[in-house]
Amino acid sequence: GEDVEQSLFLSVREGDSSVINCTYTDSSSTYLYWYKQEPGAGLQLLTYIFSNMDMKQDQRLTVLLNKKDKHLSLRIADTQTGDSAIYFCAESSPTSGTYKYIFGTGTRLKVLA
Amino acid sequence: ETGVTQTPRHLVMGMTNKKSLKCEQHLGHNAMYWYKQSAKKPLELMFVYNFKEQTENNSVPSRFSPECPNSSHLFLHLHTLQPEDSALYLCASSQAETGFAEAFFGQGTRLTVV
C-alpha cells in the first residue's frame, strides 16, 4: 500500500536553510506535494512537483525529487520565524474517478531567532 | 477563509454520546475527504467521496459513519467512541480529475472523548 515517511522534528536558526525530507512508496504517483499547517489551522498547499521533474524552484522554496530512490525534499532558504509550522509531504493516487492524497506524519519545523 | 468550513471547532463527548461533525465546501469541488490527525502519526485518510458516492473506506471502525448528501456537504456521525479516537478531524475537498489538484482543508474539529 501507499506509505509516506518523514522525520518528526527539525530545528534551525533564523536565516539558515531548512531541508525537510520525505520518502514515499507509490511509484505511480504523478504529483507529489508539500503542505504547510500553521497552529490551529488546516493544511495549505505550499508547492508541488510533477513526477517527471527533478527540481522545482519557487522563490525561497526548492523541491528536489529523486524518483529512483522515491525521495522528496523541500528546502527553505533564509528561514524565517514565520516559517515555523508543520510540513507534510503527500502523494496522490487514483481512486474511482478521483484521487486520494496520502500524507506523512508531518515535520515540525522550529525556527530559532 | 479556505472555502472549506468545519463545525464545530471543538467537541467534547462521552463514550456513550452520539454527535456529528459537519463539513461544507463552496468551491464547486467533486471530491470530499475525512482525515484523522493524531500526534506523531501520519495524517490518516478515513473516507473519500466523489460526486456523493463513497470511493474509499480506509478500514475505519463502524462507530464512525460518514454521510454525503450532496457534493457540498459531508458529515461524520460518531457513536460509542473510545478515548483513542480523540484527535483533530480534518475535512478536505478537491477537483481531482486529471491527477493534479490542490486539496483544500478546513480548520478541523478537535474531538476529545472522555
XYZ file of C-alpha atoms in Angstrom:
227
model
C 0.000 0.000 0.000
C 0.940 3.643 -0.036
C 3.210 4.920 2.681
C 4.893 8.273 3.224
C 7.605 8.785 5.840
C 9.080 11.925 7.331
C 11.129 12.801 10.364
C 9.094 14.402 13.135
C 11.156 17.439 14.104
C 13.622 19.932 12.663
C 15.111 22.935 14.381
C 17.082 25.650 12.551
C 18.354 29.158 13.240
C 16.735 32.141 11.555
C 18.479 32.923 8.281
C 19.729 29.363 7.780
C 18.363 26.939 5.199
C 15.948 24.201 6.244
C 15.769 20.869 4.475
C 12.803 18.599 5.122
C 12.996 15.083 3.725
C 10.358 12.553 2.762
C 10.239 9.053 1.299
C 7.210 7.580 -0.423
C 6.296 4.175 -1.786
C 3.818 4.624 -4.655
C 5.969 4.901 -7.780
C 2.869 5.625 -9.891
C 2.224 8.969 -8.157
C 2.024 11.627 -10.850
C 2.314 14.556 -8.489
C 3.972 14.998 -5.116
C 3.043 17.786 -2.750
C 4.225 19.797 0.199
C 1.597 21.189 2.526
C 2.046 23.549 5.476
C -0.016 23.545 8.662
C 0.136 26.536 10.971
C -1.149 26.308 14.569
C -4.917 25.963 14.790
C -5.335 25.721 11.041
C -5.873 23.119 8.372
C -3.285 22.236 5.769
C -2.474 24.585 2.884
C -0.695 23.676 -0.315
C 2.817 25.109 -0.344
C 4.187 23.676 -3.573
C 4.110 20.567 -5.731
C 6.210 18.781 -8.327
C 5.296 16.718 -11.352
C 6.890 13.293 -11.265
C 8.888 13.775 -14.479
C 10.747 16.735 -12.959
C 13.865 16.562 -10.802
C 13.658 20.019 -9.335
C 11.273 22.892 -8.937
C 12.124 26.320 -7.558
C 9.586 28.787 -6.268
C 11.085 31.856 -4.584
C 12.630 30.615 -1.307
C 11.391 27.064 -1.859
C 13.258 24.349 -3.748
C 11.774 20.899 -4.243
C 14.044 18.030 -5.226
C 12.715 14.699 -6.450
C 14.754 11.518 -6.738
C 12.336 9.122 -8.382
C 14.715 6.190 -8.309
C 15.035 6.376 -4.519
C 11.451 7.690 -4.044
C 12.847 10.591 -2.088
C 11.415 14.093 -1.982
C 12.872 17.084 -0.201
C 11.842 20.656 0.493
C 14.499 23.299 1.013
C 13.528 26.639 2.505
C 16.186 29.293 2.003
C 16.694 32.108 4.537
C 14.281 30.512 7.000
C 12.207 32.994 8.989
C 10.352 32.642 12.292
C 7.114 32.782 10.308
C 8.128 29.524 8.644
C 7.652 27.687 11.939
C 4.887 25.178 11.211
C 4.290 21.504 10.409
C 5.231 20.489 6.863
C 3.530 17.498 5.254
C 4.729 15.539 2.269
C 1.952 13.893 0.212
C 1.462 11.722 -2.826
C -1.736 11.245 -4.782
C -3.148 8.085 -6.297
C -6.343 7.385 -8.259
C -9.493 6.069 -6.623
C -12.696 5.527 -8.613
C -12.765 8.627 -10.783
C -10.941 10.907 -8.394
C -7.701 10.980 -6.402
C -6.790 10.404 -2.804
C -3.916 12.074 -1.010
C -1.604 10.082 1.259
C 0.268 12.148 3.801
C 3.223 11.568 6.063
C 3.455 12.343 9.798
C 4.453 15.917 9.156
C 7.770 17.511 10.167
C 7.505 20.165 12.847
C 9.899 22.969 11.912
C 11.006 25.241 14.712
C 12.904 28.373 13.750
C 15.072 29.864 16.472
C 15.600 33.626 16.492
C -11.116 31.703 4.563
C -10.191 28.498 2.787
C -13.590 27.733 1.295
C -13.988 24.632 3.476
C -15.833 25.174 6.735
C -15.988 22.666 9.561
C -18.255 22.768 12.608
C -17.922 22.556 15.491
C -14.293 23.610 16.019
C -14.127 21.787 19.345
C -16.175 18.890 20.678
C -16.045 17.009 23.945
C -18.177 13.893 24.137
C -18.670 10.936 26.404
C -18.213 7.404 25.181
C -21.978 6.793 25.099
C -22.861 10.021 23.255
C -23.835 10.439 19.627
C -22.599 13.525 17.812
C -21.940 14.664 14.250
C -19.190 16.655 12.575
C -20.132 18.836 9.645
C -18.116 19.967 6.641
C -19.223 22.345 3.906
C -17.392 23.496 0.779
C -18.451 26.224 -1.646
C -15.661 25.637 -4.146
C -17.644 23.502 -6.581
C -15.394 20.517 -5.993
C -16.488 16.959 -6.715
C -14.423 15.113 -4.120
C -14.545 15.362 -0.332
C -12.396 13.663 2.281
C -12.223 12.937 6.007
C -8.791 12.715 7.642
C -7.775 11.983 11.233
C -4.741 13.798 12.648
C -3.108 12.315 15.747
C 0.202 13.320 17.281
C 3.271 11.610 15.790
C 1.205 9.587 13.309
C 0.694 10.081 9.565
C -2.347 12.054 8.608
C -4.801 9.178 8.266
C -7.219 9.065 5.331
C -10.610 7.802 6.538
C -13.127 8.265 3.718
C -13.272 9.603 0.175
C -16.425 10.686 -1.642
C -16.679 11.519 -5.340
C -19.939 13.095 -6.528
C -21.644 11.911 -3.322
C -20.509 8.308 -3.778
C -18.100 6.751 -1.316
C -14.992 5.589 -3.166
C -12.729 4.789 -0.256
C -13.225 3.474 3.268
C -9.824 3.003 4.826
C -10.859 0.220 7.244
C -12.477 2.721 9.558
C -14.405 1.282 12.562
C -18.176 1.355 12.206
C -18.510 3.760 15.149
C -17.577 6.382 12.507
C -20.350 6.734 9.947
C -19.938 9.186 7.052
C -22.747 10.790 5.105
C -22.519 12.838 1.918
C -25.968 14.135 0.923
C -24.566 16.272 -1.920
C -21.203 17.350 -3.311
C -21.041 20.366 -0.987
C -21.716 18.721 2.359
C -20.042 15.944 4.280
C -20.870 14.649 7.735
C -19.158 12.289 10.130
C -21.574 10.694 12.594
C -19.970 9.498 15.814
C -21.289 6.998 18.337
C -19.823 4.937 21.173
C -16.353 6.337 20.606
C -13.237 5.378 22.552
C -10.702 7.719 24.199
C -8.148 6.793 21.498
C -10.485 8.391 18.950
C -9.589 11.785 20.399
C -7.862 13.666 17.576
C -8.186 16.517 15.102
C -10.609 15.568 12.318
C -9.946 17.362 9.070
C -12.222 17.662 6.078
C -10.873 18.438 2.613
C -12.197 18.869 -0.900
C -10.635 18.849 -4.352
C -11.465 18.849 -8.027
C -9.094 15.992 -8.733
C -9.981 14.616 -12.143
C -6.688 14.944 -14.012
C -4.085 13.908 -11.465
C -3.160 17.308 -10.155
C -5.465 19.160 -7.878
C -4.982 21.110 -4.745
C -6.761 19.693 -1.733
C -8.373 22.455 0.312
C -8.661 21.766 4.027
C -10.964 23.038 6.715
C -9.584 24.111 10.082
C -10.638 20.839 11.668
C -12.704 19.723 14.627
C -10.729 18.980 17.779
C -12.507 15.981 19.291
C -11.972 14.842 22.870
C -13.617 11.622 24.041
C -13.936 11.335 27.813
